[in-house]
GROMACS .gro file of C-alpha atoms in nm:
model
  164
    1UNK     CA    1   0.000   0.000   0.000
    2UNK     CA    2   0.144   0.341  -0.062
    3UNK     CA    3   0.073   0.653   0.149
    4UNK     CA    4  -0.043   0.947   0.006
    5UNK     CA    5   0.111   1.264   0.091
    6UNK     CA    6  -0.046   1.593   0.188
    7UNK     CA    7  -0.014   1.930   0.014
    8UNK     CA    8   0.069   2.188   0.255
    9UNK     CA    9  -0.209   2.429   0.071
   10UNK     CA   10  -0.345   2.662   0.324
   11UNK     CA   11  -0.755   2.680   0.384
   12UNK     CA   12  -0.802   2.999   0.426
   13UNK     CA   13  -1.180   3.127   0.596
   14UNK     CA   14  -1.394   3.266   0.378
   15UNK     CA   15  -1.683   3.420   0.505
   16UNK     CA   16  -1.937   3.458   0.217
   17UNK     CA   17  -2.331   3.474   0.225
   18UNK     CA   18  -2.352   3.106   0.298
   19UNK     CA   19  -2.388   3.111   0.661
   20UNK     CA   20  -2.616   2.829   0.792
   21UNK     CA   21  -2.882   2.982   0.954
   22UNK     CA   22  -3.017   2.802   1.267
   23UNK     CA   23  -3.253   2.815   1.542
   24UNK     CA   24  -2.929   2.805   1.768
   25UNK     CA   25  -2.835   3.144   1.541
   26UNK     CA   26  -3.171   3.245   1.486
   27UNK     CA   27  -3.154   3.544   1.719
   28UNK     CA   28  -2.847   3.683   1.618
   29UNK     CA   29  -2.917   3.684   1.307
   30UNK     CA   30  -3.259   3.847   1.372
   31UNK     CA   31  -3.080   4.140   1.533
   32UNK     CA   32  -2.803   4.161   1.294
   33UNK     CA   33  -3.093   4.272   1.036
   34UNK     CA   34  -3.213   4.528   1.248
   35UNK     CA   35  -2.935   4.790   1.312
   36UNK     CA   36  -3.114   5.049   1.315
   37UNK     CA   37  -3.278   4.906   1.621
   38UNK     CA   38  -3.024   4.817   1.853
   39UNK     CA   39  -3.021   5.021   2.176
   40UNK     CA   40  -2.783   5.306   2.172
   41UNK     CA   41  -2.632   5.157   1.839
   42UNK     CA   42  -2.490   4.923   1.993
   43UNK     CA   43  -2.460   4.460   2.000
   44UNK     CA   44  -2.308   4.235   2.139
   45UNK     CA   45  -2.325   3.875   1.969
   46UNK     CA   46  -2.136   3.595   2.206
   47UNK     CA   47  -2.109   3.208   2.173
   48UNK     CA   48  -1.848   2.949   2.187
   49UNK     CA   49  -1.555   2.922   1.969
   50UNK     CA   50  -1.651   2.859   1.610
   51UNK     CA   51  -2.023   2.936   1.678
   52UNK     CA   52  -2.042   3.139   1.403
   53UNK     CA   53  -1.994   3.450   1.559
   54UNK     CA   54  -1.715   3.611   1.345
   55UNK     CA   55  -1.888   3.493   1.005
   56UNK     CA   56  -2.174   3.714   1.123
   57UNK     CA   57  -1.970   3.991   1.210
   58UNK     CA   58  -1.825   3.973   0.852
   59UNK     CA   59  -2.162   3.956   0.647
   60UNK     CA   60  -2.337   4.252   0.902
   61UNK     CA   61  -1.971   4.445   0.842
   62UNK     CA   62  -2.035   4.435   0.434
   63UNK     CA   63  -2.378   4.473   0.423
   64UNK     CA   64  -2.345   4.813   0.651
   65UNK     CA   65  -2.002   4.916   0.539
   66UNK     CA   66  -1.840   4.883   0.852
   67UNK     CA   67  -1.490   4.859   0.954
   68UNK     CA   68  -1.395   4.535   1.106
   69UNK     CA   69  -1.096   4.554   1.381
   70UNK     CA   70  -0.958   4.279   1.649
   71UNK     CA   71  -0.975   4.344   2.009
   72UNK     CA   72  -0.655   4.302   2.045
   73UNK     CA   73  -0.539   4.569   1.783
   74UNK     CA   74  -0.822   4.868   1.864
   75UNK     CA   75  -0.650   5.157   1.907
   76UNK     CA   76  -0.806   5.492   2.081
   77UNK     CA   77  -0.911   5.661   1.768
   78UNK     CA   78  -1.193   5.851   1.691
   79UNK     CA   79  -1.477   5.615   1.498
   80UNK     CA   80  -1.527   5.755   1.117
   81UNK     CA   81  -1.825   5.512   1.056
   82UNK     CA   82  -1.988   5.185   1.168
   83UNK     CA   83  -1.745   4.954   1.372
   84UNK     CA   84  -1.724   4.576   1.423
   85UNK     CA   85  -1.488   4.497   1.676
   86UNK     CA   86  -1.433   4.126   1.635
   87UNK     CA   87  -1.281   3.923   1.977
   88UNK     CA   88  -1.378   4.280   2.156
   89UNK     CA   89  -1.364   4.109   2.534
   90UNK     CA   90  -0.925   4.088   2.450
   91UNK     CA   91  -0.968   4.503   2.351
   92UNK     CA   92  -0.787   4.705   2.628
   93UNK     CA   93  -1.029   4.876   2.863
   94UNK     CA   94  -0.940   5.267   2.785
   95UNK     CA   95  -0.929   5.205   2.348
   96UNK     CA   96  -1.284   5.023   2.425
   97UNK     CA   97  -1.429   5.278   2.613
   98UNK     CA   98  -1.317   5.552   2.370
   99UNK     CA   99  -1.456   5.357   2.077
  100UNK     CA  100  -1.780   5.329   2.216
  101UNK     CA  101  -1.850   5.690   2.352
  102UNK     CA  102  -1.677   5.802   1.999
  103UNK     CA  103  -1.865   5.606   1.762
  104UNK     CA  104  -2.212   5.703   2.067
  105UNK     CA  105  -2.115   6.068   1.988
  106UNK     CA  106  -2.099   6.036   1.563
  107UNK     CA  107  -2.414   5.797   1.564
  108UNK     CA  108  -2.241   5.492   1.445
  109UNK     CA  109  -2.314   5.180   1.501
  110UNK     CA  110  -2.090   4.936   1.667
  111UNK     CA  111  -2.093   4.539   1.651
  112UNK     CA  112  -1.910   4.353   1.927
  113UNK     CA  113  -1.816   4.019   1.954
  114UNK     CA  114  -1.657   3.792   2.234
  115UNK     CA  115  -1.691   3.471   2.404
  116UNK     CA  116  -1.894   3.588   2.694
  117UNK     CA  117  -2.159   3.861   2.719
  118UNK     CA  118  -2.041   4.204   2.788
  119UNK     CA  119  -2.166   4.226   3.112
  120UNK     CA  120  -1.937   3.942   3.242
  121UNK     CA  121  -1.625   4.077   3.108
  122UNK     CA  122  -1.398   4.157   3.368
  123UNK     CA  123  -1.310   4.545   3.364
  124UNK     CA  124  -1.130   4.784   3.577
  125UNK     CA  125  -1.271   5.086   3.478
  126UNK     CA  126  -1.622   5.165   3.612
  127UNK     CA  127  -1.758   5.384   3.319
  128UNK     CA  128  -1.653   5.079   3.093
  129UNK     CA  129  -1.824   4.852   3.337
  130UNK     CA  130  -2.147   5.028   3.282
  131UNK     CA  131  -2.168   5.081   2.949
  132UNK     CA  132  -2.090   4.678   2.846
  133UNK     CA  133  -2.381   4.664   3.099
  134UNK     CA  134  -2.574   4.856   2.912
  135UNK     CA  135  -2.513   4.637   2.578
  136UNK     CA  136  -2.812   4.446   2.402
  137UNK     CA  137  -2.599   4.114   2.375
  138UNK     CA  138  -2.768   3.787   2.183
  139UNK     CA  139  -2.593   3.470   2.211
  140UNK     CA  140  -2.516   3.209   1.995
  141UNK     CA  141  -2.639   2.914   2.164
  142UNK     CA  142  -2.434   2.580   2.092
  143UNK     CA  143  -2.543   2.377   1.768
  144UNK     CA  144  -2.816   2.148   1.710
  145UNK     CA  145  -2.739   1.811   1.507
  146UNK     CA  146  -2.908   1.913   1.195
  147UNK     CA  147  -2.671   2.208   1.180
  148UNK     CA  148  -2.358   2.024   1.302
  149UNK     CA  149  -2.421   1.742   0.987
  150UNK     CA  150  -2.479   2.039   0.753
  151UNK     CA  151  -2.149   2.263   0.861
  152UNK     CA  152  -1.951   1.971   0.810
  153UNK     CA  153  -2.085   1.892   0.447
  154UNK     CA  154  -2.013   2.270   0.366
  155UNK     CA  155  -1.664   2.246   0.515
  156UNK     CA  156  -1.583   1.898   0.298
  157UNK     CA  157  -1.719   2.048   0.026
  158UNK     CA  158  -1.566   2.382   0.023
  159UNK     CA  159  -1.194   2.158   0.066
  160UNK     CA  160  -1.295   1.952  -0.217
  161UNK     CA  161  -1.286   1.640  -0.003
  162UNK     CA  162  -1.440   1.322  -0.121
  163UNK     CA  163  -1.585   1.138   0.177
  164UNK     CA  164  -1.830   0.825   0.138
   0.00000   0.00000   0.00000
């Protein structure tokens, strides 16, 4: 028997309009059609670790023209137009808390993401505090089987896998 080697091509995430919507998604994605509606311009959409939550992020960032940043690279700059702020509970407190009054100020909206709703991340500074308090946050809520067998058909499919 001989063994078949393995091309080191990269997969690299694409996050196109074929999201698999879900009743374990269905809220989210409800609210992510409503911006105009969010309180104070402002959601929070959390879930476990390949929920789904950055694919979101990316399809509500195109359709409103936003800007989509890491938490771990926002910087304390004033917003010029709708945000998403993807992994926002590893931002640092102060470039948060200036993004959000900032953006509050010009009347854009801002889309945050994280593993845990705002509320429970653990900040120093009260004013912060309050205002992830004051967040609308949805959460993803962990898949059901129907989505789990379709994800994984998508994911052979889009590596050109042949499985039985």
């Amino acid at each position: 028997m001989t063994r078949q080697f393995a091309l080191p091509f990269v997969h690299v995430e694409s996050y196109g309009p074929d999201f698999l919507a879900a009743h374990s998604n269905a809220a989210a994605l409800t609210w992510l059609q409503r911006t105009p509606a969010w309180p104070q311009g402002r959601l929070a959409v959390w879930g476990e670790c390949g929920s789904g939550k950055t694919h979101l992020l990316h399809l509500w960032a195109r359709r409103e023209g936003a800007a989509v940043i890491p938490g771990t690279l926002l910087r304390a700059t004033p917003v010029a137009g709708p945000l998403a702020i993807d992994d926002a509970d590893t931002a640092g407190e102060r470039p948060l808390l200036h993004t959000l009054n900032s953006a509050g100020e010009a009347r854009y909206p801002v889309l945050l993401v994280g593993r845990e709703p705002p509320a429970r991340w653990r900040v120093a500074l009260p004013d912060l505090a309050s205002r992830l308090r004051a967040i609308t946050a949805v959460a993803i809520e962990p898949p059901e089987d129907s989505l789990l067998r379709a994800l994984l058909a998508k994911l052979i499919a889009d590596r050109e896998l042949a499985v039985g």
